[in-house]
PDB file of C-alpha atoms in Angstrom:
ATOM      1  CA  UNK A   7     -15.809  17.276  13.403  1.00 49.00           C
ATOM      2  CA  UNK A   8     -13.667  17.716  16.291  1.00 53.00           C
ATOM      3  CA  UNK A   9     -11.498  15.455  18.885  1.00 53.00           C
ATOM      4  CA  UNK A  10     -14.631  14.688  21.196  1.00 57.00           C
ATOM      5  CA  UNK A  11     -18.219  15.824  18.960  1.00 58.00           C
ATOM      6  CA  UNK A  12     -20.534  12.680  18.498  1.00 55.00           C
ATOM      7  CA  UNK A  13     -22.963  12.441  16.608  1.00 62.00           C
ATOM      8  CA  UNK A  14     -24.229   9.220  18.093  1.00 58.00           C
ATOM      9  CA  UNK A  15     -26.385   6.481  17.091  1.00 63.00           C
ATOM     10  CA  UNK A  16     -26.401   3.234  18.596  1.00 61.00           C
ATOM     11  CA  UNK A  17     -27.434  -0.613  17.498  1.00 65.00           C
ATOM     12  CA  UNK A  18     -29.095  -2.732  19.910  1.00 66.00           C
ATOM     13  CA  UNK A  19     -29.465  -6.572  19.587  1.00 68.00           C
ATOM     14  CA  UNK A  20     -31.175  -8.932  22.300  1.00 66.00           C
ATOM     15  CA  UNK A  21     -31.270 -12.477  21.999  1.00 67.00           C
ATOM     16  CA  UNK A  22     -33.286 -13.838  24.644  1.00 63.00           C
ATOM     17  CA  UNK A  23     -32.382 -17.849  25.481  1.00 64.00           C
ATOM     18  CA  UNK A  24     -33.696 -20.033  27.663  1.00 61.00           C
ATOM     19  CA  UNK A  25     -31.025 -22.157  29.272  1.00 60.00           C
ATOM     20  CA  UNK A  26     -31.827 -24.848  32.356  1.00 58.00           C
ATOM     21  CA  UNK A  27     -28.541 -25.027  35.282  1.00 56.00           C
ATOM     22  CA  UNK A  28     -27.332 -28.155  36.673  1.00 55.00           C
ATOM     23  CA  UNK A  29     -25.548 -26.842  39.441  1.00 54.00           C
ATOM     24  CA  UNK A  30     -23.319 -29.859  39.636  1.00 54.00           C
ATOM     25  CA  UNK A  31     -20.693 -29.596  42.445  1.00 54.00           C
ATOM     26  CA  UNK A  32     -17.439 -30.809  40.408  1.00 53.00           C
ATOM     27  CA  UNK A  33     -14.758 -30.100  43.390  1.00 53.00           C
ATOM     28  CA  UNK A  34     -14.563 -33.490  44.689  1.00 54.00           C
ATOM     29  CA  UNK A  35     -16.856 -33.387  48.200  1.00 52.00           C
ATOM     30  CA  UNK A  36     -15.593 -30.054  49.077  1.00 50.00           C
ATOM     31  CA  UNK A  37     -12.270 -30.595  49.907  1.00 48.00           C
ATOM     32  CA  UNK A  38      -9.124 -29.202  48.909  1.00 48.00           C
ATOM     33  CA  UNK A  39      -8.831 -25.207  47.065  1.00 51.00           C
ATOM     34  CA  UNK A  40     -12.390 -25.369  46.099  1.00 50.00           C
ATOM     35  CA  UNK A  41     -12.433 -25.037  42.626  1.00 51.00           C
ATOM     36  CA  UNK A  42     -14.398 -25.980  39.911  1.00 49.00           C
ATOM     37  CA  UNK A  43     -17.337 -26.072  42.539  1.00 51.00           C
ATOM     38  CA  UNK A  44     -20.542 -25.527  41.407  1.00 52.00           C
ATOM     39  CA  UNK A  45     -19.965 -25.080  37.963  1.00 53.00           C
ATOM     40  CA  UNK A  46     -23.241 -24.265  35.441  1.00 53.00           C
ATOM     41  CA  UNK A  47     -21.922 -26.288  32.202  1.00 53.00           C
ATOM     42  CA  UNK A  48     -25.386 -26.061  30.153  1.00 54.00           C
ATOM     43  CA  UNK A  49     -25.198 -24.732  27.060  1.00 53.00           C
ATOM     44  CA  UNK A  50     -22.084 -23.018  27.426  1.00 51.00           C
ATOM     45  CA  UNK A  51     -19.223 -22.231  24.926  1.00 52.00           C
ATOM     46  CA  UNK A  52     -17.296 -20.751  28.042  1.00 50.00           C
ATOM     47  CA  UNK A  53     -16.887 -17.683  26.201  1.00 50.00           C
ATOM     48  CA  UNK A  54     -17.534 -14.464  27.918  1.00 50.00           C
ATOM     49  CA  UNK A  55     -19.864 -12.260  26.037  1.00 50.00           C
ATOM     50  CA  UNK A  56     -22.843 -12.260  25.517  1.00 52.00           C
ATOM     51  CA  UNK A  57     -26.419 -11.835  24.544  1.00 55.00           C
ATOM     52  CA  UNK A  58     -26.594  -8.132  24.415  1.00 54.00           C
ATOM     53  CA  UNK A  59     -24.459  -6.265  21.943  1.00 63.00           C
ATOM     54  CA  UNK A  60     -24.599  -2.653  21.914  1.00 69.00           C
ATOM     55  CA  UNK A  61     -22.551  -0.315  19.197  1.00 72.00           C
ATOM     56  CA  UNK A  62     -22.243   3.480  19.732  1.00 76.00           C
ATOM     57  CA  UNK A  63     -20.727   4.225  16.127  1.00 79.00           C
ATOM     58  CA  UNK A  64     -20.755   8.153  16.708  1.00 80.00           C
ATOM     59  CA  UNK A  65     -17.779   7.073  19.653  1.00 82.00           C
ATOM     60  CA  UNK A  66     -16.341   4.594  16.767  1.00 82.00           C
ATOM     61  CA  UNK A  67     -16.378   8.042  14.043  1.00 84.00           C
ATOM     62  CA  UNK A  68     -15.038  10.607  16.812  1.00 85.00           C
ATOM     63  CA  UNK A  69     -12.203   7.722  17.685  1.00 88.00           C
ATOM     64  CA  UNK A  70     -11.225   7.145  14.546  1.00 89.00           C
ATOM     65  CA  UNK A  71     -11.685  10.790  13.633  1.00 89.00           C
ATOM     66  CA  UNK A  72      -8.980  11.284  16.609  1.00 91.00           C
ATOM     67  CA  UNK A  73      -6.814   8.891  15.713  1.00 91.00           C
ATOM     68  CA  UNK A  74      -6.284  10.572  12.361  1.00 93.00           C
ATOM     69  CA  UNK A  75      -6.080  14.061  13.405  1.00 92.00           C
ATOM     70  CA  UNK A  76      -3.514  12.344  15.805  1.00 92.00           C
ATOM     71  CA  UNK A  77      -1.809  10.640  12.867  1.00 93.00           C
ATOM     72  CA  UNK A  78      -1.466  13.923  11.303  1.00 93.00           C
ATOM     73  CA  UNK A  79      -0.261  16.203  14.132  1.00 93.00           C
ATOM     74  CA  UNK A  80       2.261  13.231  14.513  1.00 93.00           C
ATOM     75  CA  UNK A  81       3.696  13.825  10.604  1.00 92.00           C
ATOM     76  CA  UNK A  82       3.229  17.232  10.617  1.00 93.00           C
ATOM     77  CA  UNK A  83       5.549  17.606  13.952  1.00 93.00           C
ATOM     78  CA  UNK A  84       8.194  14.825  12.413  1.00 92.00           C
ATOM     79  CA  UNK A  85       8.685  16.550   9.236  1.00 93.00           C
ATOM     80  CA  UNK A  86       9.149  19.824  11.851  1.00 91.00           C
ATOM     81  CA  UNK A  87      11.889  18.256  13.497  1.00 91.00           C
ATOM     82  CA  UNK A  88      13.207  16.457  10.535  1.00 90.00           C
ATOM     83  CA  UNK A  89      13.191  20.342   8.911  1.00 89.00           C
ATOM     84  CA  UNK A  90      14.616  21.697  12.566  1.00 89.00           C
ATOM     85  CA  UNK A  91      17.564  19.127  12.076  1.00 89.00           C
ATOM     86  CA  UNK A  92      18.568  19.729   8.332  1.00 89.00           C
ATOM     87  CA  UNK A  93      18.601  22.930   9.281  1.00 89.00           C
ATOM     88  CA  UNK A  94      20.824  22.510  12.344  1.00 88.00           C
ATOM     89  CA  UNK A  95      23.156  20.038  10.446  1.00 89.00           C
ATOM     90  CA  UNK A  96      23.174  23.025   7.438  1.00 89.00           C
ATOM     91  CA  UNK A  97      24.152  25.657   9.913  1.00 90.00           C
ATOM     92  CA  UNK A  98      26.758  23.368  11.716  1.00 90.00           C
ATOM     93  CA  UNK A  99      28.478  22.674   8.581  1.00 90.00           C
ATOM     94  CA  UNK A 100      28.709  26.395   7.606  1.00 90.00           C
ATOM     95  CA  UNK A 101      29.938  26.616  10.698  1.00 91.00           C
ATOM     96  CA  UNK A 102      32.322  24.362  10.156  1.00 91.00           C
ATOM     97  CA  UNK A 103      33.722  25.415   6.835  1.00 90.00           C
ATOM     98  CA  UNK A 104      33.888  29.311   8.454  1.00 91.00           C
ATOM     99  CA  UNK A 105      36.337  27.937  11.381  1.00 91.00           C
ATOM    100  CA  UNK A 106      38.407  25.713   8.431  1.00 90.00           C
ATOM    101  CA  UNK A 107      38.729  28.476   6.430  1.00 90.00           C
ATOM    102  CA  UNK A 108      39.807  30.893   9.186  1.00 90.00           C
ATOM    103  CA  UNK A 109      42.563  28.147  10.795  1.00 90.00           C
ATOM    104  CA  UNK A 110      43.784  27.934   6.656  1.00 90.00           C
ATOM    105  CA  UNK A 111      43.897  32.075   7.292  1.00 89.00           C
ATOM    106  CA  UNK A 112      45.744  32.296   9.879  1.00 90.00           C
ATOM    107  CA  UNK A 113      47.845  29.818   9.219  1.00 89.00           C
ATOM    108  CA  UNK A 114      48.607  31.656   5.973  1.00 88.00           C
ATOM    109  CA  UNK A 115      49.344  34.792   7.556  1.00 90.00           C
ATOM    110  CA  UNK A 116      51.316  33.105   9.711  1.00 90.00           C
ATOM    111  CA  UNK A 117      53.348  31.411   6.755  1.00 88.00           C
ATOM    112  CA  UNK A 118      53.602  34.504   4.864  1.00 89.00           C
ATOM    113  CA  UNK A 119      54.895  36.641   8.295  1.00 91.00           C
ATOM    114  CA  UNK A 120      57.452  33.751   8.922  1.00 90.00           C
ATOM    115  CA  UNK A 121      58.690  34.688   5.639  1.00 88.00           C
ATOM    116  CA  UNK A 122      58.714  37.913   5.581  1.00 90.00           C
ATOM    117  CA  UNK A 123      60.888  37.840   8.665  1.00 90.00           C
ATOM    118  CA  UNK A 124      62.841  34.973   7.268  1.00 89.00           C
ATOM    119  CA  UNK A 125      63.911  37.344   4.199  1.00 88.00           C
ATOM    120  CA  UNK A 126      64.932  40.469   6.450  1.00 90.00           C
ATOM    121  CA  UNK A 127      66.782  38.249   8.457  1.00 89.00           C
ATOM    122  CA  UNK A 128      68.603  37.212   5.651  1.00 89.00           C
ATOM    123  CA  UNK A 129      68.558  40.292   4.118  1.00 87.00           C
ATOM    124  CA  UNK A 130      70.219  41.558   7.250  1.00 89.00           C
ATOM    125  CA  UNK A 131      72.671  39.036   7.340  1.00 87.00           C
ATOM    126  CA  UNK A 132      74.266  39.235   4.122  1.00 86.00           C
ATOM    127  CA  UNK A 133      74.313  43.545   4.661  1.00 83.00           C
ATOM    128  CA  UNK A 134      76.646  42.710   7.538  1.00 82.00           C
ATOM    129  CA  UNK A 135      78.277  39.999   5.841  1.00 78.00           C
ATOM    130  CA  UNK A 136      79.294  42.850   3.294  1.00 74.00           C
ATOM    131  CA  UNK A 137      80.361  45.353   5.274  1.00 71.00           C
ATOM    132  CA  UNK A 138      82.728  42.903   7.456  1.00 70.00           C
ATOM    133  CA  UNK A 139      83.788  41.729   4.250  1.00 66.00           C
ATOM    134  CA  UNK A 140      84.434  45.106   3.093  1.00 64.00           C
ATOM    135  CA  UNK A 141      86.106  46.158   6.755  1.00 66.00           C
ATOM    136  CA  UNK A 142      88.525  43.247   5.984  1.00 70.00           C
ATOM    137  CA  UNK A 143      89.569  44.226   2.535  1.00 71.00           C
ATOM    138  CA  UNK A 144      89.907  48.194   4.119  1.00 75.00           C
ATOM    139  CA  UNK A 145      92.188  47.321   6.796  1.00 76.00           C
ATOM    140  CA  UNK A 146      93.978  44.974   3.841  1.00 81.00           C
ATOM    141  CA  UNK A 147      94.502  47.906   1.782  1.00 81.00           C
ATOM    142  CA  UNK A 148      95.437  50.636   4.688  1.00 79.00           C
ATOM    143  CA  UNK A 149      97.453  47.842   6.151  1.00 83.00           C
ATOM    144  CA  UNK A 150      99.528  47.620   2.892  1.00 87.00           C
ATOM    145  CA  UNK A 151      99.111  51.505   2.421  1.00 88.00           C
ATOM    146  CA  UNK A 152     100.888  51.912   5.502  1.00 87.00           C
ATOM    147  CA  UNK A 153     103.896  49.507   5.060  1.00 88.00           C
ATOM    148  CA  UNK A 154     104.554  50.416   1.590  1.00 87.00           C
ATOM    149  CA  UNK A 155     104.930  54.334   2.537  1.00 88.00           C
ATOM    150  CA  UNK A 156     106.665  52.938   5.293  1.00 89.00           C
ATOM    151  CA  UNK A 157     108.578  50.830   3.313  1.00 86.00           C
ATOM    152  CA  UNK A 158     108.865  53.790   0.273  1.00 85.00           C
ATOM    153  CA  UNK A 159     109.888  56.069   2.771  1.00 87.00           C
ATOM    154  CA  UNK A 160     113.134  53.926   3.920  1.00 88.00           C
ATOM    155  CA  UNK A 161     114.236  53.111   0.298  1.00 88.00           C
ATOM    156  CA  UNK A 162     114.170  56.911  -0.324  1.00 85.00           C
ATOM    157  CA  UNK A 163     116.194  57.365   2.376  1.00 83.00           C
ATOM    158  CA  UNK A 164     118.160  55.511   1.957  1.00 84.00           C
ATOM    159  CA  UNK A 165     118.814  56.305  -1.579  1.00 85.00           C
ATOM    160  CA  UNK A 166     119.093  59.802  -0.156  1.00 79.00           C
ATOM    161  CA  UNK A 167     122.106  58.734   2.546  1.00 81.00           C
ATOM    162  CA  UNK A 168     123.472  56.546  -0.188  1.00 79.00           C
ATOM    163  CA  UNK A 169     123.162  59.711  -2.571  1.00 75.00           C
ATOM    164  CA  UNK A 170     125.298  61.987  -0.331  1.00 75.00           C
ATOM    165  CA  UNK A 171     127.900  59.679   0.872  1.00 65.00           C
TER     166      UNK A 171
END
């Protein structure tokens, strides 16, 4: 059955009373707003309704044949977004762990290149530590060299002048 087929039938009642009106005029001589004038208080409930009730139940069926294919489009496009979300909220988080795990990366490298360059530096620093060390201990050495020949050489001549005299 779809949203707006009817297959109508209908119910009709009629109750048929006899009622007698005593137009009584109840607004105090016509005066004032004019209310309550001309009220018919016979037999009355002072309901509003009535007499005549008529039911078209093929409108009640298609309604409440709309109202749950309505129901049902509702779920169906609830659990769509609720799916639509997860799936967002999945993809944000993978996301998310991707970029964590490429900052923890690159920080890495970045450790491990600090280091690297840290150790050459080092490296580099105790190679020219050495070498002034050794320049030091040269210099020593041909500075001692030097005064002992220096020194050699005047003993021997003098030994030599002292030998002849």
């Amino acid at each position: 059955m779809g949203f707006f087929d009817s297959k109508s039938s209908s119910d009709t009642t009629t109750t048929n009373k006899n009622t007698t009106f005593n137009n009584v005029d109840y607004g105090g001589g016509g005066g004032g707003s004019g209310l309550a004038k001309n009220v018919n208080l016979a037999d009355s409930t002072l309901s509003v309704g009535g007499d005549v009730i008529s039911t078209d139940h093929g409108a009640v069926a298609g309604s409440l044949d709309f109202a749950q294919k309505a129901g049902a489009a509702n779920t169906a496009l609830t659990m769509n977004l609720a799916d639509s979300a997860y799936a967002d909220t999945a993809q944000s988080r993978k996301l998310t762990g991707d970029l964590f795990n490429g900052a923890i990366s690159s920080v890495n490298d970045a450790n491990k290149t600090s280091l690297q360059f840290l150790s050459q530096n080092t490296d580099r620093a105790l190679a020219f530590a050495q070498k002034a060390t050794r320049s030091e201990g040269g210099q020593i050495v041909a500075d001692l060299t030097k005064k002992l020949l220096i020194g050699g050489s005047i003993i021997a001549g003098l030994i030599f002048i002292k030998g002849r005299a």
